[in-house]
Short mmCIF file of C-alpha atoms in Angstrom, two decimals:
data_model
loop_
_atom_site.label_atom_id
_atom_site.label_comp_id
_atom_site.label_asym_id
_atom_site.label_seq_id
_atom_site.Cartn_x
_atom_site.Cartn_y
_atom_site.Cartn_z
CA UNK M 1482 273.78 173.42 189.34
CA UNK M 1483 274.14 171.70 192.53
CA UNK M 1484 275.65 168.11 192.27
CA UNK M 1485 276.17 164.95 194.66
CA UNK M 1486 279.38 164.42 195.34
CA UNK M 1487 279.38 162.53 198.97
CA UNK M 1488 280.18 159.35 197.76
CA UNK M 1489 282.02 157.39 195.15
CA UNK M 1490 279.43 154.75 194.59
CA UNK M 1491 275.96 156.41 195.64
CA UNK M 1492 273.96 155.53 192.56
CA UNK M 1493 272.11 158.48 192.99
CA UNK M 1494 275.18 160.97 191.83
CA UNK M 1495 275.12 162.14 188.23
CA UNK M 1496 277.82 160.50 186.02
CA UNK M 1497 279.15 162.82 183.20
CA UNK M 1498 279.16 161.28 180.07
CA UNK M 1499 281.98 161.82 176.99
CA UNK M 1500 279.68 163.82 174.76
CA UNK M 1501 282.65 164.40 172.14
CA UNK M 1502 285.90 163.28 171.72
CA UNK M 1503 288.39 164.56 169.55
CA UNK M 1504 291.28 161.75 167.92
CA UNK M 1505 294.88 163.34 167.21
CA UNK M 1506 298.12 161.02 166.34
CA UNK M 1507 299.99 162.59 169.52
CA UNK M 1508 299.15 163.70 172.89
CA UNK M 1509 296.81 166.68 173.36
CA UNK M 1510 298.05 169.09 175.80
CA UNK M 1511 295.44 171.85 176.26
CA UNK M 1512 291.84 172.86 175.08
CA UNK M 1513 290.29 176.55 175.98
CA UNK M 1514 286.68 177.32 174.91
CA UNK M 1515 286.01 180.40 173.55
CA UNK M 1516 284.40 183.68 175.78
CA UNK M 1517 281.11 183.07 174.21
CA UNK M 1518 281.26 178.86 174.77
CA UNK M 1519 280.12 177.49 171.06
CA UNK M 1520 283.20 177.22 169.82
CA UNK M 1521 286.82 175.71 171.62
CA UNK M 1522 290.17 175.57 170.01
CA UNK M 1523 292.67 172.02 170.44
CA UNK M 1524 296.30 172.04 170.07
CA UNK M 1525 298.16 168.92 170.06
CA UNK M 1526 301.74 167.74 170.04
CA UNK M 1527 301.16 167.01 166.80
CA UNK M 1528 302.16 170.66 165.97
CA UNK M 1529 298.13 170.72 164.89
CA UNK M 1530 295.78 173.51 165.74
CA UNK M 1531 291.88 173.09 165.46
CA UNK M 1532 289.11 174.88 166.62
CA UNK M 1533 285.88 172.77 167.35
CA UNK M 1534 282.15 173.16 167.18
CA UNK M 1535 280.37 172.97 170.97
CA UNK M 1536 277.24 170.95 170.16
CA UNK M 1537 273.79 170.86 171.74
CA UNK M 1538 273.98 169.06 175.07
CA UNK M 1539 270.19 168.65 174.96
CA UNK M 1540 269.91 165.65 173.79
CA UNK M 1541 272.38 163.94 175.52
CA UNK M 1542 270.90 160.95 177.61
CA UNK M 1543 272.74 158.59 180.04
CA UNK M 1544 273.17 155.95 177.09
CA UNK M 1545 275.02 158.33 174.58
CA UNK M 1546 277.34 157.57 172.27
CA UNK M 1547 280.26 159.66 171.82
CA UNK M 1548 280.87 161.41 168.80
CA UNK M 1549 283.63 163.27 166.62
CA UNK M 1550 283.26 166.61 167.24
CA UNK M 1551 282.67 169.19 163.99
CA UNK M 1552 286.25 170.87 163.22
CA UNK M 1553 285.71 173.98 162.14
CA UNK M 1554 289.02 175.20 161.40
CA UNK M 1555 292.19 172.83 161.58
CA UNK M 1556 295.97 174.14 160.72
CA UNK M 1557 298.70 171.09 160.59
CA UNK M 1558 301.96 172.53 161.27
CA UNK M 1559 300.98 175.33 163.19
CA UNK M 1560 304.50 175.28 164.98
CA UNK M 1561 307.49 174.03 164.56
CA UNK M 1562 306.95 172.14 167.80
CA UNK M 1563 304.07 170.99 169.96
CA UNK M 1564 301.06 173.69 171.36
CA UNK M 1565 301.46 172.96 174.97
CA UNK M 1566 298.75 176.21 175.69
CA UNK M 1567 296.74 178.15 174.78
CA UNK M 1568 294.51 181.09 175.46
CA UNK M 1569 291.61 183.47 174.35
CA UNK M 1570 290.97 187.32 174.65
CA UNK M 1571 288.21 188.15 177.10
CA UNK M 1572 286.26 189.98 174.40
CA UNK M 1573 286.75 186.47 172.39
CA UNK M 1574 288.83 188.51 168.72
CA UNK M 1575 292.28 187.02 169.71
CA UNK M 1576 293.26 183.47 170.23
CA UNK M 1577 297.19 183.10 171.22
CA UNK M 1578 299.44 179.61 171.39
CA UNK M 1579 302.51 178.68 172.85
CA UNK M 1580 304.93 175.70 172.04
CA UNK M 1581 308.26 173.87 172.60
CA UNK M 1582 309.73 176.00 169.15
CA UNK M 1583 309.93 179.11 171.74
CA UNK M 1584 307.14 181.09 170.29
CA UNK M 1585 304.15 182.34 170.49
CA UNK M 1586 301.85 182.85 168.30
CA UNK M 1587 298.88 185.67 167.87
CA UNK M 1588 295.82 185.17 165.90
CA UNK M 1589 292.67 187.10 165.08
CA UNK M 1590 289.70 185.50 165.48
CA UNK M 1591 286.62 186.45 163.20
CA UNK M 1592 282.95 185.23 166.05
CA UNK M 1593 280.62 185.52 162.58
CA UNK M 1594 282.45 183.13 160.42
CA UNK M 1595 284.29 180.92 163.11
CA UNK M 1596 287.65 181.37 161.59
CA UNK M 1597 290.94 182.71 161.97
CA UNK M 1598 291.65 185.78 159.81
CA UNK M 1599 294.37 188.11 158.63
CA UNK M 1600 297.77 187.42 159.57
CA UNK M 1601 299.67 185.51 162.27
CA UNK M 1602 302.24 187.24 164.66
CA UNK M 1603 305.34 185.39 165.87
CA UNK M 1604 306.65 186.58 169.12
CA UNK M 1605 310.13 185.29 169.86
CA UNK M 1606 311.36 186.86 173.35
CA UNK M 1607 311.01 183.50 174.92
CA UNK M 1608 314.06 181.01 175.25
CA UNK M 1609 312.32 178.39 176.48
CA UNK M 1610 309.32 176.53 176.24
CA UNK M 1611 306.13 178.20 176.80
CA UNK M 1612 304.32 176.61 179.11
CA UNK M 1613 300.96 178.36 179.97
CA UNK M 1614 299.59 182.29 178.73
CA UNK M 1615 296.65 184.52 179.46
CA UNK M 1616 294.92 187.86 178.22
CA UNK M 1617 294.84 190.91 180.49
CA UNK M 1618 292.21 193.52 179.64
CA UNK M 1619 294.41 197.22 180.19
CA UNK M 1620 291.16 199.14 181.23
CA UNK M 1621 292.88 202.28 180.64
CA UNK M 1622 292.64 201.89 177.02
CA UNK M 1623 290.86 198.84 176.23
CA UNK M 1624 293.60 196.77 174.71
CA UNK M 1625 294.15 193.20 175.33
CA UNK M 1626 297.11 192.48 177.23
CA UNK M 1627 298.95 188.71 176.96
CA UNK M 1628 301.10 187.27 179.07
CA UNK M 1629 303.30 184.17 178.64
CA UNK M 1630 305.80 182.40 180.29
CA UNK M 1631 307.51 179.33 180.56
CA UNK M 1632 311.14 177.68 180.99
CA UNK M 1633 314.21 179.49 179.49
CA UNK M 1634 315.17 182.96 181.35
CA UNK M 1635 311.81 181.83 183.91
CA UNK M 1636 310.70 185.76 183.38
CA UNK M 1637 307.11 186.93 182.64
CA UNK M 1638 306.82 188.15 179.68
CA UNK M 1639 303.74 191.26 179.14
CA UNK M 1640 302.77 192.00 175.49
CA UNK M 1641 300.78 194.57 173.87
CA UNK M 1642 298.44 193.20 171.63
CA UNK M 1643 297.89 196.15 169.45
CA UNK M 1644 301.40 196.43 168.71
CA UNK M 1645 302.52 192.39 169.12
CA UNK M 1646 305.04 194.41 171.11
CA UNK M 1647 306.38 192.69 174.14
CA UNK M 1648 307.09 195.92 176.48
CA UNK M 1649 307.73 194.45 180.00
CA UNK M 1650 309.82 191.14 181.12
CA UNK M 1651 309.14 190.80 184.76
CA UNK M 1652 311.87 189.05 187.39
CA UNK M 1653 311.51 186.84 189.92
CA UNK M 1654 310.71 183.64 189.95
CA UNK M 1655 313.69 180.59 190.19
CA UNK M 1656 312.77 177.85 188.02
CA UNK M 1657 310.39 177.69 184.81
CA UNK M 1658 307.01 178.70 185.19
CA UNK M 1659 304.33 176.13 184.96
CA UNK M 1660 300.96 177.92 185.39
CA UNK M 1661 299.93 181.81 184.63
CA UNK M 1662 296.02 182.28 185.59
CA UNK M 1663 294.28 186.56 185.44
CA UNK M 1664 292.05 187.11 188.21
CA UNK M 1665 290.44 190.86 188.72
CA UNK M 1666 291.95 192.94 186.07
CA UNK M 1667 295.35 193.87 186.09
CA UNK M 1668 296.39 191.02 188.59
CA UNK M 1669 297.60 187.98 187.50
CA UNK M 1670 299.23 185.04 189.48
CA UNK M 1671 301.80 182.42 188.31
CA UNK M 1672 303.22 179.19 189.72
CA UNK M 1673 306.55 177.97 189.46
CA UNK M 1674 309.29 174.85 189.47
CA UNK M 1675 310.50 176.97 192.10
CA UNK M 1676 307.74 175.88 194.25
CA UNK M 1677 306.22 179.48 194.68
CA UNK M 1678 302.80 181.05 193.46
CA UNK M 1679 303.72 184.88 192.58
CA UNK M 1680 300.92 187.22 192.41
CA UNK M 1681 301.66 190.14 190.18
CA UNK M 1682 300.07 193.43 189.55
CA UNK M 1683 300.50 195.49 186.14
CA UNK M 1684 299.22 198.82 187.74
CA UNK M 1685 302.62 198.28 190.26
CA UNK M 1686 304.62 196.69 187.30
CA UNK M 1687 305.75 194.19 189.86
CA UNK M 1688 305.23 190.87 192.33
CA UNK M 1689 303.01 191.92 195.17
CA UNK M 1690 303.60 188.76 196.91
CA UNK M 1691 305.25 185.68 196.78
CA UNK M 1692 303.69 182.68 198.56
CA UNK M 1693 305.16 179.45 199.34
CA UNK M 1694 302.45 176.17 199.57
CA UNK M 1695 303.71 174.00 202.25
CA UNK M 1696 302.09 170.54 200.86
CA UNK M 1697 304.01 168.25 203.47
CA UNK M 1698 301.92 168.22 207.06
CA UNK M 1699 304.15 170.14 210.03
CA UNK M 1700 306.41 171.04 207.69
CA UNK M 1701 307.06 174.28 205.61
CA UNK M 1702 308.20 171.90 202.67
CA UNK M 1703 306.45 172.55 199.34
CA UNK M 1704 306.53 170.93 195.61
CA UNK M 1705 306.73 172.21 191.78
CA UNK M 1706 303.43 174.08 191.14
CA UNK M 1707 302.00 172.94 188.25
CA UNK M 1708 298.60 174.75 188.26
CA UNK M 1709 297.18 177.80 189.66
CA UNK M 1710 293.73 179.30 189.83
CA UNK M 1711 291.67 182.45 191.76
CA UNK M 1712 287.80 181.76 192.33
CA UNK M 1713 285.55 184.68 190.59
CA UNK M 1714 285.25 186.58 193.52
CA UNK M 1715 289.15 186.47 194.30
CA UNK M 1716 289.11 185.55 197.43
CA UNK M 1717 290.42 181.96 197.04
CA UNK M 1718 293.99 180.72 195.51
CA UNK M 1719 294.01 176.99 194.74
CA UNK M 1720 297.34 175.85 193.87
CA UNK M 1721 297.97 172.03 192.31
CA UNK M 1722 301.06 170.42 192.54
CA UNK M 1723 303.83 167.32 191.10
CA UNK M 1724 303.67 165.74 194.41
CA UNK M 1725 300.03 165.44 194.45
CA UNK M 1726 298.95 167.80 196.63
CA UNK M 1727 296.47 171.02 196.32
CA UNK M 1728 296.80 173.69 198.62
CA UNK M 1729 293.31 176.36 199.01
CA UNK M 1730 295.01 179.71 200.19
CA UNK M 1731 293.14 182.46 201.22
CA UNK M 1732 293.69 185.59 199.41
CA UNK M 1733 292.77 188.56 201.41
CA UNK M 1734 293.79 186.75 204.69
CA UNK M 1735 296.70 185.67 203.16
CA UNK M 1736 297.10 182.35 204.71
CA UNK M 1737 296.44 178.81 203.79
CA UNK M 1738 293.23 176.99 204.07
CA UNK M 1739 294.42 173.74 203.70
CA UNK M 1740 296.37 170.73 201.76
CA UNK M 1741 294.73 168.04 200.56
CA UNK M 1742 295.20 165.41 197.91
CA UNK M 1743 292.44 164.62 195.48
CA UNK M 1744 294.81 162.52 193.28
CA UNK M 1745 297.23 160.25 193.48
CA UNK M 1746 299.97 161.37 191.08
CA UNK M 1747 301.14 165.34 189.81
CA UNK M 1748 298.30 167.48 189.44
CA UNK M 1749 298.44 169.41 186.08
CA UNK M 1750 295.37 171.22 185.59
CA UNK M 1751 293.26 173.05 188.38
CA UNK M 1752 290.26 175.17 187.35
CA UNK M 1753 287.15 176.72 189.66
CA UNK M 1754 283.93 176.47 188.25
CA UNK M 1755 281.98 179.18 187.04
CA UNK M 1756 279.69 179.47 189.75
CA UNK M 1757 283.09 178.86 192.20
CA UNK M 1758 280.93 175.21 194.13
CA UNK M 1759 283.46 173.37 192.85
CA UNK M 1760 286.87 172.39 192.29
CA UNK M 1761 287.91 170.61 188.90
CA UNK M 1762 291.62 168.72 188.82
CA UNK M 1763 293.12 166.63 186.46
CA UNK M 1764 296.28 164.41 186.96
CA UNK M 1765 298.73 161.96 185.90
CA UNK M 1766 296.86 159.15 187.94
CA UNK M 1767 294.45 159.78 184.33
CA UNK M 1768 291.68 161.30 186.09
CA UNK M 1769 289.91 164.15 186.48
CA UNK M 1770 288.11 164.97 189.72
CA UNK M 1771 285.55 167.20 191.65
CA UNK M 1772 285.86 168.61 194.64
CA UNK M 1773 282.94 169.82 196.33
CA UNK M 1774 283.69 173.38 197.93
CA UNK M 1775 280.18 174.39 199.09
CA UNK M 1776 280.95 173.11 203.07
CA UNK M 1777 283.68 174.97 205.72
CA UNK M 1778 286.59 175.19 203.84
CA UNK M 1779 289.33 173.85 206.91
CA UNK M 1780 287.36 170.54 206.79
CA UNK M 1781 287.91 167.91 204.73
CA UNK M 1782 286.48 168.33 201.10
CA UNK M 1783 284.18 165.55 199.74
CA UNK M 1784 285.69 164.85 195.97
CA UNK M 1785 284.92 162.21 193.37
CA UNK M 1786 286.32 160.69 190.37
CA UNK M 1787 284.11 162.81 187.40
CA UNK M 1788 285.75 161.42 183.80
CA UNK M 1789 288.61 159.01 183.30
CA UNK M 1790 291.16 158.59 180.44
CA UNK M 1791 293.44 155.74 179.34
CA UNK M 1792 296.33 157.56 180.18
CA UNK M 1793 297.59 161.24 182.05
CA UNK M 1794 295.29 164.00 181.76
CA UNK M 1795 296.80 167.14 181.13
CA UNK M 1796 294.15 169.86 181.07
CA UNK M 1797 290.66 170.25 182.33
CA UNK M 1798 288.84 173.28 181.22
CA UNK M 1799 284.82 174.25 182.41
CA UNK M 1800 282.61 175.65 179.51
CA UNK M 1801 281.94 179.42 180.69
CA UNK M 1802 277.77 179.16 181.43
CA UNK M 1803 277.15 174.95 180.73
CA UNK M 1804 278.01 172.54 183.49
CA UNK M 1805 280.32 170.76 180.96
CA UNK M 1806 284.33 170.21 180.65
CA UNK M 1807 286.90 169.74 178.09
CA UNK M 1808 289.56 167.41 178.80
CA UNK M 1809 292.93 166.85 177.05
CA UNK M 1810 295.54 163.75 177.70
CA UNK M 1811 298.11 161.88 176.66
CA UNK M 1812 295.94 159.25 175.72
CA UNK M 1813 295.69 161.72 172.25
CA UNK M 1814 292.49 162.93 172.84
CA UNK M 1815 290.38 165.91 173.88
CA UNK M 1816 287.18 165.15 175.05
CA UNK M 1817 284.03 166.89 176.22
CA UNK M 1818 282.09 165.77 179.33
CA UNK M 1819 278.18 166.42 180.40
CA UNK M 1820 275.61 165.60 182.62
CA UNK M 1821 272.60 164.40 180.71
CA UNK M 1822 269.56 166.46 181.82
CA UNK M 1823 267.97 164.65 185.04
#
């Protein structure tokens, strides 16, 4: 799909309209939909773990009214602390969460009956909060792969699935690490407090390289990284920042694009969208915006303001095939946003 996004106030651009929105008592950190996109799981920092119904977007019309989403599974008490991330498997049988308590936490996921079976693993190599995880597929024998990391020792952690065995703790980065995103396999890349964006490859068990965002113009100055993505294709980094800023880094060339700010507070949450056209941010200034990438990349990017909240927006996650997003904030909700069909 192939949007308008020129102008702020061209009547002609599509608005997205809150289809669903989920209430919690505290601040919802992060959403993920599921591989196969009708189902997405919420975690909260109410300790509170759901996993939602996607509904029909059909019917949705300019005039909507939002809705409740269907819960189809909801655990109070899930940590000790609050979920501040989550992820799914690719194949879509594991969902894992991290919190504040210094855990994480494996589940098995059953697609038929849209529940969580069997039972839970604890892992507890962390010593800090764990801030962001994702699944690795090892090709060599088809097991899932997670990764987590967060404050504490600031070290990568790599766990075997099978076993619930973490078997590798990789080194390197200087501060806590805010962001982890998989890209192509057995690469991963993760962004740091530190102010770096590592890119990591299991194959070498190590960092292949270590870039630096400079997010100050002239300058070789850069800021926390908060959020990290690599388009489909992996040929594009996008990095999102606390002072604002996001930096589009070229992969294979391995130099920077260019900086540019499409907020005006700390970005927390940077995703590509499936088709790689766009850009999707969301920031402490409680929006979330797009950034049309379709042009020459060195020039400046046309972006607009997509969905607001009442307060900072903490996540903003694209459904895998559907031109829709999730949303999470501190406003304590985690809502869904469409365009009605034109």
């Amino acid at each position: 799909m192939l949007i308008n996004v020129t102008s702020q106030n061209d009547p002609s651009r599509p608005r997205f309209v809150a289809v669903t929105a989920l209430e919690d008592v505290q601040a919802v950190r992060c959403a993920e939909f599921h591989p196969n996109g009708q189902v997405y799981s919420v975690g909260s920092n109410s300790k509170t773990f759901r996993i939602c119904e996607y509904p029909s977007l059909s019917e949705v019309r300019e005039d909507h009214t939002t809705f409740q989403p269907t819960v189809l599974f909801k655990r109070t008490k899930h940590h000790k602390g609050s979920i501040y991330c989550m992820a799914w498997s690719p194949q879509g049988d594991l969902v894992a969460t991290g919190s504040n308590d210094k855990t994480v936490k494996l589940m098995r996921y059953n697609e038929v009956l849209k529940q969580l079976e069997g039972k839970e693993t604890e892992l507890t190599m962390h010593d800090g909060t764990v801030r962001d995880l994702c699944f690795l597929e090892d090709s060599t024998n088809k097991t899932s792969l997670l990764i987590s990391g967060g404050a504490g020792d600031c070290k990568v952690y790599v766990t075997d699935c099978a076993t619930a065995t973490p078997f590798q703790a990789l080194s390197g980065h200087g501060g806590h690490i805010l962001s982890l995103y998989n890209w192509g396999g057995a690469m991963f890349v993760s962004g740091s407090q530190d102010k770096s964006v590592r890119f990591w490859d299991l194959r070498t068990r190590g960092c292949v390289n270590t870039v630096t965002p400079a997010t100050v113009p002239g300058s070789r100055q850069g800021s926390p990284v908060a959020a990290v993505s690599v388009d489909p294709s992996g040929r594009l980094l996008v990095s999102g920042h606390e002072d604002s800023s996001c930096v589009l880094y070229d992969i294979r060339g391995n130099r920077p694009i260019q900086c540019f700010k499409p907020h005006a507070s700390d970005i927390r949450s940077i995703r590509f969208s499936p088709s790689a056209y766009y850009l999707l941010t969301g920031g402490y200034d409680n929006k979330l915006v797009l950034t049309d990438l379709q042009g020459d990349l060195t020039m400046p990017l046309p972006s607009v303001v997509v969905a607001q909240h009442s307060d900072k927006v903490i996540s903003g996650r694209w459904h895998p095939t559907d031109f829709s997003f999730l949303s999470t904030s501190a406003d304590k909700t985690a809502t869904l946003w469409a365009l009605p069909p034109i």
